[in-house]
Amino acid sequence: MLSADLHFHSSASDGHFKPEEVVERAFNNGARLLALTDHDTLAGIPAAQKRASELAVDFVPGIELSCVWNKTGIHIVGLGFDMEDRGFRAVVDHQTALREERAMKIGQRIDRLGISDSFEKVKLLAGASQIGRPHFARLLVEAGKVKDMSQAFKRYLGAGKTGDIKALWPPVSDAIRWIHAAGGFAVLAHPNKYRMTRTRLNRLLADFRDYEGDGIEVISGRQEPEVTRFLSKSCQKLGLYASCGSDFHGPETRWLDVGKNLPLPEDSLPIWEAWQ
Ligand code: AMP
Ligand code: MN
Ligand code: MN
Ligand code: MN
């Protein structure tokens, strides 16, 4: 099967490498179909697309949209949409504005932990990148409030903690509609990473299919074979396409790289068959 990576990040959001650098790294690792999927922004796509075309590697535009479903933060990956679609660009601009608004609110909450002007500090840290919780995590580490990023999420930023503000995000059904309206395909990102019971996850998967979502990430980074089997079976049961992505952010995750070790089960229907 084709070696593809359809979910990874660049410095346009919370990734370490520039768009062209991460594309080149994925290519050097053997991947031959790529999608850059930064959080709620398309800013990295032109540079990524240019590098991909120089390397003659297949590339489709991508994005990871922040959404909610039944009060749980959910990520929907859009693939292969029309970059020129005005409606979609407006949606993405709105998501970007929501992110800024959310960052201000998170900043106010982090200020209460005894760090002054958190929002301004995080803005400096992020530079041209879209602000995300990982930037707040870095601030908490630098201010000595926690020992590392993982502790920052565990105590202050992760699901249900003070810095987890998700009320602003649109419902999953809207994201799917927007992606379709721009000619793209909607994929449920990392289904196993929402810390849900299997019963609740099954409900999310069924709803996603009812909203006319196209596929789910059967492979997301490194995962247990049991998880792959469960997701692959769910795909077949619900008539969904299978996608695969590393969700690579940077070299700090030494056990995981971009563009390799993402094989879909032989019997799955890969998402790229939807547009090929
Ligand atoms: P945001 O996009 O601002 O909602 O922040 C979510 C991002 O934080 C994810 O895409 C990951 O990159 C990162 N993240 C989530 N959980 C953790 C964690 N436990 N440790 C480090 N980074 C995390
Ligand atoms: Mn991220
Ligand atoms: Mn995600
Ligand atoms: Mn991601």
XYZ file of C-alpha atoms and ligand atoms in Angstrom:
302
model
C 0.000 0.000 0.000
C 1.006 3.602 -0.623
C 3.039 5.165 2.181
C 1.034 8.204 3.276
C 1.026 10.681 6.160
C -2.152 12.752 6.260
C -1.826 14.433 9.661
C 1.171 16.450 10.867
C 2.031 19.963 12.020
C 4.370 22.823 11.165
C 5.400 26.090 12.791
C 2.259 27.657 11.313
C 0.562 26.157 14.393
C 2.278 24.198 17.174
C 4.821 22.210 15.154
C 8.585 22.580 15.429
C 9.615 22.648 11.757
C 8.709 25.071 9.001
C 6.139 23.739 6.496
C 8.767 23.084 3.809
C 11.071 21.386 6.332
C 8.465 18.984 7.654
C 7.395 18.052 4.110
C 10.986 17.298 3.204
C 11.432 15.225 6.354
C 8.308 13.168 5.562
C 9.574 12.623 2.007
C 13.006 11.532 3.263
C 11.245 9.083 5.569
C 9.607 7.451 2.552
C 6.100 8.901 2.459
C 4.683 9.510 -1.020
C 1.340 11.170 -0.193
C 1.215 14.030 2.292
C -1.199 16.477 3.919
C -0.072 19.216 6.291
C -2.829 19.649 8.904
C -2.099 22.612 11.153
C -4.611 23.595 13.832
C -7.240 26.026 12.485
C -4.973 27.684 9.906
C -4.023 27.342 6.244
C -0.964 29.594 6.582
C 1.550 26.765 6.068
C -0.064 25.167 3.025
C 1.450 27.232 0.167
C 5.059 26.673 1.333
C 4.401 22.980 2.011
C 2.748 22.529 -1.367
C 5.644 24.229 -3.158
C 8.249 21.966 -1.491
C 6.119 18.886 -2.221
C 5.927 19.774 -5.885
C 9.729 20.332 -6.050
C 10.172 16.854 -4.534
C 7.473 15.421 -6.829
C 5.584 13.979 -3.859
C 1.766 13.945 -3.884
C 0.279 16.569 -1.587
C -3.280 17.555 -0.656
C -4.222 20.616 1.420
C -5.164 19.781 4.992
C -6.324 21.345 8.246
C -7.191 20.170 11.764
C -10.339 21.959 12.937
C -11.110 22.312 16.664
C -14.734 21.321 17.363
C -16.994 20.053 20.130
C -19.279 17.059 20.385
C -21.393 16.605 23.523
C -19.085 18.931 25.483
C -15.955 17.030 24.471
C -13.247 18.741 22.407
C -12.922 16.837 19.101
C -10.566 17.372 16.151
C -11.764 17.030 12.569
C -9.186 16.812 9.794
C -10.177 18.277 6.433
C -8.357 16.933 3.362
C -8.266 17.807 -0.321
C -10.513 20.878 -0.172
C -10.262 23.763 -2.614
C -7.804 26.307 -1.178
C -9.495 29.087 -3.147
C -12.974 28.407 -1.742
C -14.056 31.740 -0.227
C -16.577 30.240 2.186
C -13.988 27.884 3.590
C -11.369 30.612 3.920
C -13.899 32.679 5.897
C -14.581 29.722 8.190
C -10.876 29.250 8.800
C -10.390 32.974 9.478
C -13.180 32.716 12.028
C -11.540 29.703 13.696
C -8.299 31.705 13.851
C -10.148 34.577 15.544
C -11.744 32.145 18.017
C -8.287 30.837 18.852
C -7.088 34.340 19.660
C -10.171 34.947 21.819
C -9.655 31.622 23.578
C -5.963 32.399 24.156
C -6.924 35.658 25.891
C -9.306 33.756 28.169
C -6.702 31.088 28.922
C -4.266 33.922 29.650
C -6.594 35.407 32.258
C -6.814 32.042 33.970
C -3.068 31.473 33.891
C -2.562 34.970 35.335
C -4.501 33.782 38.381
C -1.827 31.161 38.964
C 0.579 34.019 39.647
C 2.103 34.682 36.232
C 1.473 38.246 35.041
C 0.563 39.130 31.436
C 0.472 35.475 30.320
C -1.299 36.274 27.068
C 1.288 38.868 26.029
C 4.135 36.520 26.982
C 2.619 33.643 25.032
C 2.148 35.896 22.007
C 5.880 36.629 22.076
C 6.667 32.914 22.468
C 4.429 31.999 19.555
C 5.709 34.701 17.196
C 4.128 34.161 13.791
C 2.654 30.802 14.832
C -0.973 30.349 15.731
C -1.256 30.287 19.557
C -2.123 26.960 21.139
C -2.083 25.387 24.555
C 1.461 24.039 23.971
C 2.640 27.673 24.035
C 0.979 28.150 27.434
C 2.602 24.900 28.548
C 6.014 26.319 27.631
C 5.251 29.473 29.603
C 4.298 27.413 32.668
C 7.546 25.436 32.356
C 9.647 28.598 31.928
C 7.936 30.224 34.920
C 8.826 27.180 37.030
C 5.183 26.283 37.738
C 5.638 22.764 36.344
C 8.591 20.569 35.453
C 7.628 19.772 31.862
C 4.963 20.070 29.145
C 3.267 16.886 30.190
C 2.842 18.147 33.757
C 1.525 21.471 32.418
C -1.262 19.619 30.579
C -1.936 17.297 33.470
C -2.357 20.099 36.003
C -3.534 23.158 34.093
C -4.272 22.714 30.389
C -5.625 19.226 29.716
C -9.267 18.141 29.465
C -11.325 19.531 32.325
C -8.516 21.726 33.740
C -8.555 25.508 34.113
C -6.932 26.195 30.734
C -9.211 23.886 28.765
C -11.723 26.278 27.187
C -13.711 24.660 24.410
C -17.130 26.325 24.559
C -16.229 28.543 21.599
C -15.649 25.767 19.099
C -18.253 24.786 16.494
C -20.051 21.441 16.507
C -18.485 18.553 14.591
C -21.455 18.529 12.185
C -20.647 22.116 11.076
C -16.993 21.290 10.420
C -18.004 18.360 8.221
C -20.434 20.536 6.267
C -17.828 23.280 5.740
C -15.219 20.821 4.488
C -17.705 19.238 2.079
C -18.851 22.626 0.794
C -15.227 23.266 -0.235
C -15.005 19.904 -2.024
C -12.949 18.226 0.718
C -13.132 15.074 2.839
C -13.766 15.041 6.585
C -11.790 12.687 8.806
C -12.186 12.101 12.537
C -8.722 12.698 14.027
C -7.105 10.306 16.547
C -10.339 8.624 17.759
C -8.521 6.806 20.534
C -7.062 9.951 22.127
C -10.240 11.468 23.579
C -10.136 9.405 26.796
C -13.656 8.108 26.174
C -15.157 4.788 27.105
C -15.692 2.491 24.110
C -19.443 2.976 24.484
C -19.095 6.743 24.156
C -16.555 6.423 21.338
C -18.971 4.157 19.459
C -21.605 6.860 19.834
C -19.203 9.504 18.502
C -18.330 7.276 15.524
C -21.999 6.630 14.743
C -22.825 10.346 14.991
C -19.830 11.204 12.797
C -21.139 8.826 10.135
C -24.672 10.248 10.488
C -23.254 13.753 9.943
C -21.830 12.310 6.687
C -18.197 12.294 7.791
C -15.985 10.438 5.299
C -13.305 8.634 7.241
C -11.509 8.045 10.519
C -7.845 7.828 11.425
C -7.401 4.092 11.787
C -3.718 4.793 12.372
C -2.673 7.789 14.482
C 0.981 7.779 15.418
C 2.152 4.821 17.420
C -0.702 2.790 18.782
C -1.583 -0.612 20.198
C -2.595 -3.297 17.654
C -5.861 -3.775 19.546
C -6.766 -0.126 18.891
C -5.983 -0.494 15.183
C -8.174 -3.598 14.981
C -11.047 -1.863 16.768
C -10.887 1.238 14.526
C -10.497 -0.786 11.357
C -13.549 -2.878 12.246
C -15.525 0.262 13.090
C -14.651 1.690 9.681
C -15.936 -1.379 7.910
C -19.065 -1.555 10.032
C -19.933 2.099 9.386
C -18.815 2.223 5.748
C -16.106 4.843 6.355
C -12.734 5.354 4.710
C -9.525 4.739 6.663
C -6.878 7.448 7.079
C -3.402 7.429 8.596
C -1.307 10.176 10.124
C 1.615 10.579 12.490
C 0.288 13.745 14.220
C 3.986 14.648 14.271
C 4.802 17.952 15.992
C 8.577 17.875 16.395
C 11.720 15.934 17.302
C 10.950 15.953 21.037
C 8.796 12.869 20.443
C 11.726 10.595 19.693
C 9.566 7.485 19.326
C 7.540 9.006 16.518
C 8.567 10.604 13.237
C 6.717 12.077 10.292
C 5.994 10.007 7.178
C 6.847 6.511 8.362
C 5.471 3.454 10.164
C 1.825 4.237 9.431
C 0.609 1.139 7.553
C -3.162 0.763 7.218
C -4.521 -2.778 7.613
C -4.544 -4.575 4.244
C -8.331 -4.860 4.142
C -9.051 -1.175 4.741
C -10.387 1.272 2.188
C -7.843 4.130 2.184
C -9.222 7.677 2.174
C -7.169 8.626 -0.913
C -9.347 6.300 -2.975
C -12.105 8.840 -2.345
C -10.330 11.431 -4.509
C -8.245 9.272 -6.850
P -4.889 23.425 21.311
O -4.665 23.129 19.858
O -4.448 24.796 21.676
O -6.264 23.093 21.787
O -3.905 22.484 22.107
C -3.916 21.085 21.872
C -2.523 20.621 21.476
O -1.739 20.479 22.652
C -2.492 19.261 20.814
O -2.655 19.357 19.430
C -1.105 18.783 21.144
O -0.179 19.328 20.224
C -0.812 19.409 22.491
N -1.020 18.501 23.628
C -2.167 17.961 24.050
N -1.964 17.208 25.156
C -0.650 17.275 25.446
C 0.184 16.720 26.477
N -0.316 15.936 27.448
N 1.508 17.001 26.441
C 2.010 17.801 25.482
N 1.271 18.352 24.484
C -0.042 18.096 24.469
Mn -1.014 20.207 18.342
Mn -5.519 16.803 17.467
Mn -2.809 17.123 15.222
